[in-house]
Amino acid sequence: MPSLNIGSPFEGENGRIFSRRDFDTISKLIYRESGNVLPLGKATLVYSRLARRLRDRNVETFSEYISLIQQDHLERRKAVALLTTNHTYFYREDHHFDHFRDHLRDDLIRRAKSGEMIRFWSAGCSSGEEVYSLAFTLLGPERSTGLQLAQGKFAFLASDLTDSVLETGRAAIYPKVGLAPVPAPLRNNWTKDAGDTLQIADPVRKLVRFRRLNLLGDWPFNKTFHVIFCRNVMIYFDEPTKEELVERLAACLEPGGYLYIGHSERLPGASGRHFEMVGKTIYRKRDA
Ligand SMILES: C[S@@+](CC[C@H](N)C(=O)[O-])C[C@H]1O[C@@H](n2cnc3c(N)ncnc32)[C@H](O)[C@@H]1O
């Protein structure tokens, strides 16, 4: 495809016209719906991802497609899904799982054993690799201990905006190669062979609930979490959206609870009143 000169209308394959105005309308819509910022540099990506969708829907022009997504909320959801990034993998940023294992795990297990419900949230979970990595780390390398823990008072919420990735998370079947970064004892204990793929073992799956949730919208829960992973989500947000999100995450964390964010993210300056930094991209909520 020729590179987009988005200052003037661009004619793509089949004579489809993609103009600067089309790009601006789509990028505003994605921002309003999801908080994700699409800079002009992403115009080629927007064009190529949506051109396929136009073909599938038998829509001739981008302006027709824009009218469609303005009216049809399911198609709008589809467009948002196509234009957000779902890249993820097991044990991504493994120092977070090491930190959890070395500094939080024992205390949370002790508290669960004494009757407290311990809650985890993978906010922007994509297809589930993050939440399952965390659950593996909680259950640990000793199978019998892990099986007992799996009966305990632990609950994992995994939420995302995109239906298709949530379905993958619920199905919990992944290519073997995807599980290669998982430490072998955890992989052996908490997955089962399913031919070319591995399935997450039932005791782990039962701990996790996948839910569609827009981080910009209402959060339909009134309980607080002990640990939140919100990694590689804010990176696509602008400063005001980030600030509001971090305020809300702080409000739904337990005092002394932990927030893990992505390696290239940082918390807005004002959030220092809620959090102290305890490791690289790891934050502890200050005691009340
Ligand atoms: C790059 S993935 C990160 C996945 C995982 N947290 C990780 O670090 O590997 C970002 C995820 O955030 C989701 N997302 C983006 N904007 C969102 C929003 N407003 N509400 C909920 N999820 C959102 C996307 O659908 C995508 O699955």
Short mmCIF file of C-alpha atoms in Angstrom, two decimals, residues 6-171:
data_model
loop_
_atom_site.label_atom_id
_atom_site.label_comp_id
_atom_site.label_asym_id
_atom_site.label_seq_id
_atom_site.Cartn_x
_atom_site.Cartn_y
_atom_site.Cartn_z
CA ILE A 6 -3.11 12.16 5.24
CA GLY A 7 -3.05 15.89 4.53
CA SER A 8 -4.96 15.10 1.33
CA PRO A 9 -7.42 12.28 0.60
CA PHE A 10 -5.75 8.95 0.01
CA GLU A 11 -6.96 6.42 -2.54
CA GLY A 12 -6.39 2.87 -1.35
CA GLU A 13 -7.11 -0.46 -2.98
CA ASN A 14 -10.40 -0.70 -4.89
CA GLY A 15 -10.36 3.07 -5.14
CA ARG A 16 -11.41 3.50 -1.51
CA ILE A 17 -10.92 7.08 -0.41
CA PHE A 18 -9.58 7.69 3.10
CA SER A 19 -9.40 11.37 3.93
CA ARG A 20 -7.93 13.36 6.79
CA ARG A 21 -11.49 14.09 7.82
CA ASP A 22 -12.30 10.34 7.94
CA PHE A 23 -9.21 9.76 10.08
CA ASP A 24 -10.09 12.62 12.47
CA THR A 25 -13.69 11.42 12.86
CA ILE A 26 -12.59 7.85 13.57
CA SER A 27 -9.86 8.85 15.98
CA LYS A 28 -12.29 11.12 17.92
CA LEU A 29 -14.79 8.29 18.11
CA ILE A 30 -12.19 5.82 19.41
CA TYR A 31 -11.03 8.36 22.00
CA ARG A 32 -14.57 9.03 23.17
CA GLU A 33 -15.42 5.33 23.39
CA SER A 34 -12.23 3.96 24.92
CA GLY A 35 -9.80 6.74 25.88
CA ASN A 36 -7.28 5.39 23.39
CA VAL A 37 -5.46 8.13 21.49
CA LEU A 38 -4.77 7.43 17.82
CA PRO A 39 -2.10 9.85 16.60
CA LEU A 40 -1.84 10.73 12.92
CA GLY A 41 1.15 8.39 12.66
CA LYS A 42 -1.31 5.50 13.04
CA ALA A 43 -3.29 6.49 9.92
CA THR A 44 -1.91 3.60 7.86
CA LEU A 45 -2.87 1.13 10.58
CA VAL A 46 -6.36 2.63 10.87
CA TYR A 47 -6.77 2.43 7.12
CA SER A 48 -5.61 -1.17 6.77
CA ARG A 49 -7.52 -2.56 9.76
CA LEU A 50 -10.77 -0.88 8.80
CA ALA A 51 -10.47 -1.50 5.02
CA ARG A 52 -10.75 -5.21 5.77
CA ARG A 53 -13.85 -4.57 7.83
CA LEU A 54 -15.41 -2.47 5.05
CA ARG A 55 -14.85 -5.40 2.70
CA ASP A 56 -16.44 -7.85 5.16
CA ARG A 57 -19.44 -5.58 5.60
CA ASN A 58 -19.75 -4.82 1.87
CA VAL A 59 -19.41 -1.13 2.59
CA GLU A 60 -17.98 0.93 -0.28
CA THR A 61 -16.63 4.06 1.35
CA PHE A 62 -15.14 5.15 4.66
CA SER A 63 -17.76 7.85 5.05
CA GLU A 64 -20.46 5.18 4.74
CA TYR A 65 -18.64 3.08 7.36
CA ILE A 66 -18.39 6.09 9.66
CA SER A 67 -22.17 6.59 9.43
CA LEU A 68 -22.59 2.91 10.23
CA ILE A 69 -20.47 3.01 13.38
CA GLN A 70 -22.14 6.22 14.49
CA GLN A 71 -25.51 4.44 14.47
CA ASP A 72 -24.75 0.80 15.24
CA HIS A 73 -23.22 0.26 18.67
CA LEU A 74 -22.14 -3.32 17.94
CA GLU A 75 -20.25 -2.25 14.82
CA ARG A 76 -18.77 0.62 16.85
CA ARG A 77 -17.53 -1.91 19.41
CA LYS A 78 -16.02 -3.93 16.59
CA ALA A 79 -14.20 -0.87 15.23
CA VAL A 80 -12.87 -0.02 18.70
CA ALA A 81 -11.69 -3.62 19.08
CA LEU A 82 -9.89 -3.46 15.73
CA LEU A 83 -8.13 -0.24 16.63
CA THR A 84 -6.95 -1.05 20.16
CA THR A 85 -3.84 -3.06 20.91
CA ASN A 86 -4.31 -6.45 22.59
CA HIS A 87 -0.70 -7.59 22.59
CA THR A 88 0.10 -9.63 25.71
CA TYR A 89 1.94 -12.78 26.76
CA PHE A 90 2.47 -15.07 29.75
CA TYR A 91 4.85 -13.80 32.40
CA ARG A 92 5.20 -10.46 30.65
CA GLU A 93 7.46 -8.27 32.82
CA ASP A 94 8.30 -11.22 35.01
CA HIS A 95 9.80 -9.07 37.77
CA HIS A 96 6.21 -8.22 38.77
CA PHE A 97 5.45 -11.89 39.39
CA ASP A 98 8.72 -12.28 41.28
CA HIS A 99 7.81 -9.30 43.42
CA PHE A 100 4.35 -10.69 44.09
CA ARG A 101 5.82 -14.09 45.04
CA ASP A 102 8.54 -12.66 47.28
CA HIS A 103 6.68 -9.80 49.00
CA LEU A 104 2.91 -10.35 48.91
CA ARG A 105 2.11 -14.01 48.48
CA ASP A 106 2.75 -15.33 51.98
CA ASP A 107 0.90 -12.48 53.66
CA LEU A 108 -2.13 -12.79 51.36
CA ILE A 109 -2.27 -16.56 51.88
CA ARG A 110 -2.14 -16.07 55.64
CA ARG A 111 -4.95 -13.51 55.48
CA ALA A 112 -7.10 -15.75 53.25
CA LYS A 113 -6.59 -18.61 55.70
CA SER A 114 -7.79 -16.41 58.53
CA GLY A 115 -11.03 -15.72 56.63
CA GLU A 116 -10.41 -12.58 54.61
CA MET A 117 -11.52 -12.65 50.94
CA ILE A 118 -8.50 -11.68 48.83
CA ARG A 119 -9.31 -9.97 45.54
CA PHE A 120 -7.17 -9.49 42.44
CA TRP A 121 -7.98 -7.43 39.35
CA SER A 122 -6.35 -7.61 35.95
CA ALA A 123 -7.72 -4.37 34.44
CA GLY A 124 -7.25 -4.47 30.66
CA CYS A 125 -6.54 -8.19 30.79
CA SER A 126 -6.62 -8.82 27.03
CA SER A 127 -6.76 -12.59 26.38
CA GLY A 128 -6.00 -13.68 29.94
CA GLU A 129 -2.27 -14.41 29.95
CA GLU A 130 -1.68 -11.82 32.68
CA VAL A 131 -4.34 -13.00 35.09
CA TYR A 132 -3.39 -16.66 34.66
CA SER A 133 0.30 -15.84 35.23
CA LEU A 134 -0.70 -14.20 38.50
CA ALA A 135 -2.93 -17.09 39.55
CA PHE A 136 -0.13 -19.59 38.78
CA THR A 137 2.21 -17.56 40.98
CA LEU A 138 -0.28 -17.55 43.82
CA LEU A 139 -0.89 -21.30 43.66
CA GLY A 140 2.84 -21.94 43.40
CA PRO A 141 5.14 -24.82 42.51
CA GLU A 142 3.84 -27.39 45.03
CA ARG A 143 0.78 -29.02 43.56
CA SER A 144 -0.90 -30.25 46.75
CA THR A 145 -0.45 -26.88 48.50
CA GLY A 146 -1.70 -25.12 45.36
CA LEU A 147 -4.80 -27.30 45.15
CA GLN A 148 -5.65 -26.40 48.75
CA LEU A 149 -5.08 -22.71 48.01
CA ALA A 150 -7.37 -22.96 44.97
CA GLN A 151 -10.20 -23.89 47.37
CA GLY A 152 -9.42 -20.82 49.47
CA LYS A 153 -10.79 -17.31 49.65
CA PHE A 154 -9.27 -15.89 46.48
CA ALA A 155 -11.05 -14.21 43.58
CA PHE A 156 -9.60 -12.86 40.35
CA LEU A 157 -11.47 -10.39 38.14
CA ALA A 158 -10.15 -10.09 34.58
CA SER A 159 -11.76 -7.28 32.59
CA ASP A 160 -11.39 -5.81 29.14
CA LEU A 161 -13.26 -3.75 26.60
CA THR A 162 -13.00 -6.30 23.80
CA ASP A 163 -15.31 -9.30 23.60
CA SER A 164 -13.07 -11.51 21.43
CA VAL A 165 -10.12 -11.40 23.84
CA LEU A 166 -12.40 -12.15 26.78
CA GLU A 167 -13.66 -15.23 24.93
CA THR A 168 -10.08 -16.43 24.50
CA GLY A 169 -9.48 -15.91 28.22
CA ARG A 170 -12.58 -17.88 29.14
CA ALA A 171 -11.70 -20.71 26.76
#
